């Protein structure tokens, strides 16, 4: 009887050990396997976004909406927005930015349809990001581009397929980009309405090959005044003469923040307003007078917020990969 009780106790102890050890071993074993095979479970953000199979695009030149393969759309945007002669890492960076931009538009479309193209979340113009059909792209390039440049772009896009930009656990909703910065990008609040934490002014030092450097635009003071008054008829600019024209302040990125352009009550304009009225490539400009003329010297092309495309190409030439390029221009972001 005593032997039987001892046996029962030993069996119970062995059972308890089994129940304790086996689950622990399973956790250790499958936890490690899960970490190796399912990295998504370990990602440091809450809401990873899955890209769709297709996207609807409003073709402005044809006034119709078409539905296309989503990744094909991304490739065509990259080919429309960035030269195929750019470094492959720059093309990859552009593909992630373009893909994220499209996804942000899709998310916003669920809440509100854009007035400019209510039948589609994105359009084919710079109102969103430029999109051309494959046929149009091939027609716009020299012979041989289809076998070389187009294949290079498709390879870059395929390498980053499905990858998006994230900030603080959420998909980036404003992955803005532009052509060239002139050496420094802008804080979003200095150009647009509000501050965005990942759209802050950063250096963009590798733009030696960028277009729109030290461009000269000469206007007579008469034409200068006419253009500004035509662009902003609601503003009281008063008399516009040489003594009433001066740059008052600059942004963190060096662009003109405010400029006096007349002696009237409304004679203080934003640098971006002057840029748009005169058709300058950038608000990064200086002014000088030449007799009865005013001369603008500008550098950079575009609004200056987010990723500089020529800067991305310059970084790629210096050996940076596409994730390093993206996290430089979109501060604090990650690529997944």
Short mmCIF file of C-alpha atoms in Angstrom, two decimals:
data_model
loop_
_atom_site.label_atom_id
_atom_site.label_comp_id
_atom_site.label_asym_id
_atom_site.label_seq_id
_atom_site.Cartn_x
_atom_site.Cartn_y
_atom_site.Cartn_z
CA UNK A 1 0.00 0.00 0.00
CA UNK A 2 2.83 2.34 0.98
CA UNK A 3 4.68 1.48 -2.25
CA UNK A 4 1.56 2.22 -4.28
CA UNK A 5 1.13 5.62 -2.59
CA UNK A 6 4.79 6.42 -3.28
CA UNK A 7 4.30 5.48 -6.93
CA UNK A 8 1.20 7.65 -7.21
CA UNK A 9 3.04 10.64 -5.68
CA UNK A 10 5.97 10.15 -8.08
CA UNK A 11 3.64 10.01 -11.05
CA UNK A 12 1.90 13.19 -9.90
CA UNK A 13 5.24 14.99 -9.56
CA UNK A 14 6.31 13.83 -13.02
CA UNK A 15 2.98 15.02 -14.40
CA UNK A 16 3.40 18.46 -12.86
CA UNK A 17 6.93 18.74 -14.26
CA UNK A 18 5.65 17.73 -17.70
CA UNK A 19 2.89 20.31 -17.58
CA UNK A 20 5.35 23.02 -16.62
CA UNK A 21 8.25 22.20 -18.90
CA UNK A 22 6.50 21.28 -22.15
CA UNK A 23 4.57 24.56 -22.56
CA UNK A 24 7.74 26.52 -21.74
CA UNK A 25 9.69 24.57 -24.33
CA UNK A 26 6.90 25.11 -26.84
CA UNK A 27 6.92 28.85 -26.20
CA UNK A 28 10.66 29.02 -26.59
CA UNK A 29 10.70 26.85 -29.70
CA UNK A 30 7.69 28.28 -31.52
CA UNK A 31 8.35 31.76 -30.27
CA UNK A 32 11.74 31.66 -31.96
CA UNK A 33 10.27 30.14 -35.08
CA UNK A 34 7.52 32.73 -35.09
CA UNK A 35 10.04 35.51 -34.78
CA UNK A 36 12.02 34.13 -37.71
CA UNK A 37 9.11 33.31 -39.98
CA UNK A 38 6.69 36.09 -39.02
CA UNK A 39 8.60 39.36 -38.53
CA UNK A 40 5.35 41.32 -38.93
CA UNK A 41 4.47 40.33 -35.34
CA UNK A 42 7.59 42.11 -34.11
CA UNK A 43 7.17 45.36 -36.05
CA UNK A 44 7.22 48.46 -33.86
CA UNK A 45 3.96 49.97 -35.05
CA UNK A 46 0.29 49.30 -34.65
CA UNK A 47 -1.35 49.69 -38.00
CA UNK A 48 0.56 48.19 -40.89
CA UNK A 49 -1.26 48.97 -44.14
CA UNK A 50 -1.73 46.40 -46.90
CA UNK A 51 -1.63 47.77 -50.40
CA UNK A 52 -4.54 46.92 -52.74
CA UNK A 53 -4.43 44.96 -55.97
CA UNK A 54 -5.73 47.90 -58.03
CA UNK A 55 -6.19 51.66 -57.91
CA UNK A 56 -8.55 53.96 -59.82
CA UNK A 57 -6.89 56.94 -61.52
CA UNK A 58 -8.56 60.01 -62.98
CA UNK A 59 -6.92 60.65 -66.38
CA UNK A 60 -7.15 64.41 -66.69
CA UNK A 61 -6.30 64.55 -70.39
CA UNK A 62 -9.03 62.00 -71.22
CA UNK A 63 -11.56 63.11 -68.57
CA UNK A 64 -12.20 59.56 -67.41
CA UNK A 65 -11.40 57.20 -64.55
CA UNK A 66 -9.51 53.96 -65.18
CA UNK A 67 -8.65 51.11 -62.84
CA UNK A 68 -5.12 49.75 -63.08
CA UNK A 69 -2.87 47.33 -61.21
CA UNK A 70 -1.60 49.12 -58.12
CA UNK A 71 2.09 48.24 -58.45
CA UNK A 72 1.98 49.01 -62.18
CA UNK A 73 0.59 52.43 -61.22
CA UNK A 74 3.53 52.99 -58.85
CA UNK A 75 6.05 52.11 -61.58
CA UNK A 76 4.41 54.49 -64.04
CA UNK A 77 4.39 57.30 -61.49
CA UNK A 78 8.11 56.78 -60.83
CA UNK A 79 8.79 56.84 -64.57
CA UNK A 80 6.69 60.02 -64.90
CA UNK A 81 8.24 61.79 -61.90
CA UNK A 82 11.93 60.80 -62.02
CA UNK A 83 14.40 60.27 -64.89
CA UNK A 84 15.45 56.67 -65.44
CA UNK A 85 19.05 57.94 -65.56
CA UNK A 86 18.89 58.51 -61.80
CA UNK A 87 20.56 55.99 -59.50
CA UNK A 88 18.60 52.84 -58.72
CA UNK A 89 18.50 53.64 -54.99
CA UNK A 90 16.94 57.02 -55.78
CA UNK A 91 14.34 55.28 -57.95
CA UNK A 92 13.59 52.91 -55.08
CA UNK A 93 13.15 55.85 -52.71
CA UNK A 94 10.79 57.48 -55.20
CA UNK A 95 8.78 54.27 -55.51
CA UNK A 96 8.22 54.07 -51.74
CA UNK A 97 7.24 57.76 -51.62
CA UNK A 98 4.88 57.37 -54.60
CA UNK A 99 3.32 54.20 -53.16
CA UNK A 100 2.79 55.86 -49.78
CA UNK A 101 1.34 58.95 -51.44
CA UNK A 102 -1.17 56.81 -53.32
CA UNK A 103 -2.17 54.90 -50.18
CA UNK A 104 -2.65 58.16 -48.28
CA UNK A 105 -4.95 59.39 -51.04
CA UNK A 106 -6.90 56.13 -50.94
CA UNK A 107 -7.37 56.47 -47.16
CA UNK A 108 -8.50 60.08 -47.49
CA UNK A 109 -10.87 59.12 -50.31
CA UNK A 110 -12.79 56.90 -47.90
CA UNK A 111 -13.65 59.98 -45.84
CA UNK A 112 -14.04 62.65 -48.51
CA UNK A 113 -14.05 62.69 -52.30
CA UNK A 114 -11.72 65.34 -53.81
CA UNK A 115 -13.55 68.07 -55.70
CA UNK A 116 -11.05 68.01 -58.55
CA UNK A 117 -11.59 64.29 -59.28
CA UNK A 118 -14.45 62.79 -57.24
CA UNK A 119 -14.49 59.58 -59.30
CA UNK A 120 -10.99 58.52 -58.22
CA UNK A 121 -8.67 58.96 -55.24
CA UNK A 122 -5.78 60.10 -57.45
CA UNK A 123 -5.42 61.97 -60.72
CA UNK A 124 -2.74 61.96 -63.39
CA UNK A 125 -1.40 65.50 -62.84
CA UNK A 126 0.78 67.35 -60.34
CA UNK A 127 -2.39 67.96 -58.32
CA UNK A 128 -1.59 64.46 -57.02
CA UNK A 129 1.46 62.88 -58.65
CA UNK A 130 2.12 62.61 -62.36
CA UNK A 131 0.94 59.39 -64.00
CA UNK A 132 1.34 58.39 -67.64
CA UNK A 133 0.30 55.15 -69.27
CA UNK A 134 3.04 52.77 -70.36
CA UNK A 135 2.26 53.57 -73.98
CA UNK A 136 2.59 57.30 -73.34
CA UNK A 137 5.84 56.81 -71.44
CA UNK A 138 7.42 54.81 -74.24
CA UNK A 139 6.28 57.37 -76.82
CA UNK A 140 7.78 60.22 -74.75
CA UNK A 141 11.26 58.66 -74.63
CA UNK A 142 13.96 57.93 -77.15
CA UNK A 143 14.27 54.58 -78.89
CA UNK A 144 15.69 51.92 -76.61
CA UNK A 145 14.28 53.40 -73.39
CA UNK A 146 11.75 50.58 -73.10
CA UNK A 147 14.51 47.96 -72.91
CA UNK A 148 16.80 50.00 -70.66
CA UNK A 149 15.26 52.83 -68.65
CA UNK A 150 11.81 51.28 -68.26
CA UNK A 151 13.24 47.93 -67.17
CA UNK A 152 15.50 49.71 -64.67
CA UNK A 153 12.52 51.51 -63.14
CA UNK A 154 10.40 48.36 -62.98
CA UNK A 155 13.23 46.52 -61.22
CA UNK A 156 13.55 49.29 -58.63
CA UNK A 157 9.80 49.28 -57.97
CA UNK A 158 9.62 45.49 -57.74
CA UNK A 159 12.40 45.52 -55.14
CA UNK A 160 10.30 47.72 -52.84
CA UNK A 161 6.91 46.16 -53.66
CA UNK A 162 4.38 46.77 -50.87
CA UNK A 163 6.76 48.94 -48.85
CA UNK A 164 5.45 52.15 -47.27
CA UNK A 165 6.65 54.94 -45.00
CA UNK A 166 5.55 54.98 -41.35
CA UNK A 167 5.92 57.53 -38.57
CA UNK A 168 5.19 56.81 -34.91
CA UNK A 169 3.28 53.64 -35.73
CA UNK A 170 1.09 55.11 -38.47
CA UNK A 171 1.40 55.35 -42.23
CA UNK A 172 2.77 58.68 -43.42
CA UNK A 173 -0.06 60.74 -44.91
CA UNK A 174 2.02 63.49 -46.55
CA UNK A 175 5.07 61.98 -48.28
CA UNK A 176 5.69 65.13 -50.29
CA UNK A 177 8.50 65.40 -52.83
CA UNK A 178 9.79 67.94 -55.31
CA UNK A 179 12.57 68.39 -57.87
CA UNK A 180 15.47 70.20 -56.16
CA UNK A 181 16.03 72.22 -53.00
CA UNK A 182 19.02 74.42 -53.58
CA UNK A 183 20.73 72.87 -50.57
CA UNK A 184 18.11 72.85 -47.80
CA UNK A 185 14.54 71.59 -47.59
CA UNK A 186 11.71 73.38 -45.78
CA UNK A 187 9.60 73.00 -42.66
CA UNK A 188 6.08 72.20 -43.83
CA UNK A 189 4.56 75.05 -41.79
CA UNK A 190 6.77 77.58 -43.60
CA UNK A 191 5.25 76.65 -46.96
CA UNK A 192 1.86 75.12 -46.22
CA UNK A 193 -0.65 75.50 -43.39
CA UNK A 194 0.48 73.24 -40.57
CA UNK A 195 3.56 71.63 -39.06
CA UNK A 196 4.13 67.95 -39.81
CA UNK A 197 6.74 66.22 -37.60
CA UNK A 198 8.45 64.32 -40.41
CA UNK A 199 8.46 67.29 -42.82
CA UNK A 200 11.18 69.42 -41.26
CA UNK A 201 14.04 71.35 -42.80
CA UNK A 202 17.10 69.18 -43.50
CA UNK A 203 20.27 69.69 -45.51
CA UNK A 204 20.38 68.44 -49.08
CA UNK A 205 24.06 68.75 -49.96
CA UNK A 206 24.43 66.51 -52.99
CA UNK A 207 22.59 68.48 -55.66
CA UNK A 208 25.47 69.46 -57.93
CA UNK A 209 23.70 67.98 -60.95
CA UNK A 210 20.35 69.63 -60.25
CA UNK A 211 18.69 71.88 -62.76
CA UNK A 212 17.40 75.35 -61.81
CA UNK A 213 20.56 76.67 -60.17
CA UNK A 214 21.14 80.43 -60.00
CA UNK A 215 18.45 81.17 -62.56
CA UNK A 216 18.09 84.81 -63.55
CA UNK A 217 14.68 86.35 -64.20
CA UNK A 218 14.65 90.02 -65.21
CA UNK A 219 11.47 92.11 -65.23
CA UNK A 220 10.79 95.79 -65.65
CA UNK A 221 9.34 97.31 -62.49
CA UNK A 222 6.22 98.05 -64.54
CA UNK A 223 5.79 94.39 -65.53
CA UNK A 224 6.63 93.26 -62.00
CA UNK A 225 3.87 95.45 -60.57
CA UNK A 226 1.42 94.38 -63.25
CA UNK A 227 1.96 90.68 -62.60
CA UNK A 228 1.55 91.01 -58.83
CA UNK A 229 -1.56 93.19 -59.02
CA UNK A 230 -3.07 90.82 -61.57
CA UNK A 231 -2.35 87.81 -59.35
CA UNK A 232 -3.69 89.43 -56.16
CA UNK A 233 -6.34 92.01 -57.12
CA UNK A 234 -7.90 91.82 -53.65
CA UNK A 235 -4.71 93.09 -51.99
CA UNK A 236 -3.96 96.79 -51.66
CA UNK A 237 -0.37 96.81 -52.84
CA UNK A 238 -0.32 100.58 -53.36
CA UNK A 239 2.49 102.09 -55.37
CA UNK A 240 5.18 99.58 -56.30
CA UNK A 241 8.55 101.26 -56.73
CA UNK A 242 12.14 100.32 -55.96
CA UNK A 243 12.14 101.75 -52.39
CA UNK A 244 9.02 99.71 -51.52
CA UNK A 245 10.46 96.37 -52.68
CA UNK A 246 12.50 94.37 -50.20
CA UNK A 247 12.84 90.92 -48.69
CA UNK A 248 11.74 91.03 -45.04
CA UNK A 249 12.39 87.53 -43.73
CA UNK A 250 13.45 84.03 -44.70
CA UNK A 251 12.41 80.53 -43.64
CA UNK A 252 14.58 77.89 -41.95
CA UNK A 253 15.33 76.52 -45.43
CA UNK A 254 16.45 79.92 -46.73
CA UNK A 255 13.42 80.67 -48.89
CA UNK A 256 11.72 84.03 -48.80
CA UNK A 257 9.11 84.03 -46.06
CA UNK A 258 7.79 87.60 -46.40
CA UNK A 259 8.45 90.32 -48.91
CA UNK A 260 7.33 93.92 -49.19
CA UNK A 261 6.07 94.73 -52.69
CA UNK A 262 4.43 98.11 -52.41
CA UNK A 263 3.50 100.88 -49.97
CA UNK A 264 -0.14 99.82 -49.63
CA UNK A 265 -1.83 98.19 -46.63
CA UNK A 266 -1.64 94.80 -48.36
CA UNK A 267 1.89 95.20 -49.62
CA UNK A 268 3.37 92.33 -47.59
CA UNK A 269 3.31 89.05 -49.53
CA UNK A 270 4.57 85.56 -48.81
CA UNK A 271 7.58 84.42 -50.77
CA UNK A 272 5.48 81.59 -52.19
CA UNK A 273 2.92 84.13 -53.43
CA UNK A 274 5.62 86.12 -55.24
CA UNK A 275 7.02 82.91 -56.69
CA UNK A 276 3.64 81.84 -58.07
CA UNK A 277 2.78 85.25 -59.46
CA UNK A 278 6.07 85.55 -61.33
CA UNK A 279 6.42 81.89 -62.33
CA UNK A 280 9.73 81.42 -60.51
CA UNK A 281 10.96 77.87 -60.03
CA UNK A 282 11.44 78.36 -56.29
CA UNK A 283 10.93 80.80 -53.42
CA UNK A 284 14.65 80.51 -52.72
CA UNK A 285 15.54 83.77 -54.43
CA UNK A 286 17.47 87.01 -54.04
CA UNK A 287 16.68 90.33 -55.68
CA UNK A 288 18.73 93.16 -57.13
CA UNK A 289 17.93 96.20 -59.24
CA UNK A 290 19.29 97.03 -62.66
CA UNK A 291 18.13 100.50 -63.57
CA UNK A 292 14.35 100.30 -63.96
CA UNK A 293 14.43 96.49 -63.82
CA UNK A 294 14.29 94.00 -60.98
CA UNK A 295 16.37 90.81 -61.24
CA UNK A 296 15.50 87.61 -59.37
CA UNK A 297 18.16 84.96 -58.87
CA UNK A 298 16.58 81.68 -57.80
CA UNK A 299 17.78 78.16 -57.02
CA UNK A 300 15.85 74.94 -56.60
CA UNK A 301 12.61 73.80 -58.17
CA UNK A 302 9.37 73.11 -56.37
CA UNK A 303 7.87 73.79 -52.96
CA UNK A 304 10.88 72.45 -51.05
CA UNK A 305 9.01 70.25 -48.56
CA UNK A 306 9.87 66.55 -48.17
CA UNK A 307 12.20 64.66 -50.48
CA UNK A 308 14.36 66.44 -53.01
CA UNK A 309 14.54 64.18 -56.05
CA UNK A 310 17.91 65.50 -57.20
CA UNK A 311 19.07 65.31 -53.60
CA UNK A 312 17.98 61.67 -53.46
CA UNK A 313 19.97 60.94 -56.61
CA UNK A 314 22.99 62.72 -55.14
CA UNK A 315 22.76 60.71 -51.93
CA UNK A 316 22.52 57.49 -53.95
CA UNK A 317 25.68 58.47 -55.85
CA UNK A 318 27.39 58.91 -52.47
CA UNK A 319 26.49 55.34 -51.51
CA UNK A 320 23.33 55.80 -49.44
CA UNK A 321 20.58 53.22 -49.92
CA UNK A 322 16.92 54.05 -50.45
CA UNK A 323 15.91 53.61 -46.82
CA UNK A 324 18.66 55.98 -45.69
CA UNK A 325 17.53 58.48 -48.30
CA UNK A 326 13.91 58.30 -47.17
CA UNK A 327 14.65 58.52 -43.46
CA UNK A 328 16.87 61.55 -44.14
CA UNK A 329 14.24 63.54 -45.99
CA UNK A 330 11.29 62.29 -43.91
CA UNK A 331 12.67 62.73 -40.42
CA UNK A 332 11.91 59.99 -37.90
CA UNK A 333 10.20 57.68 -40.40
CA UNK A 334 10.71 53.98 -41.06
CA UNK A 335 10.20 51.86 -44.17
CA UNK A 336 8.20 48.61 -43.98
#
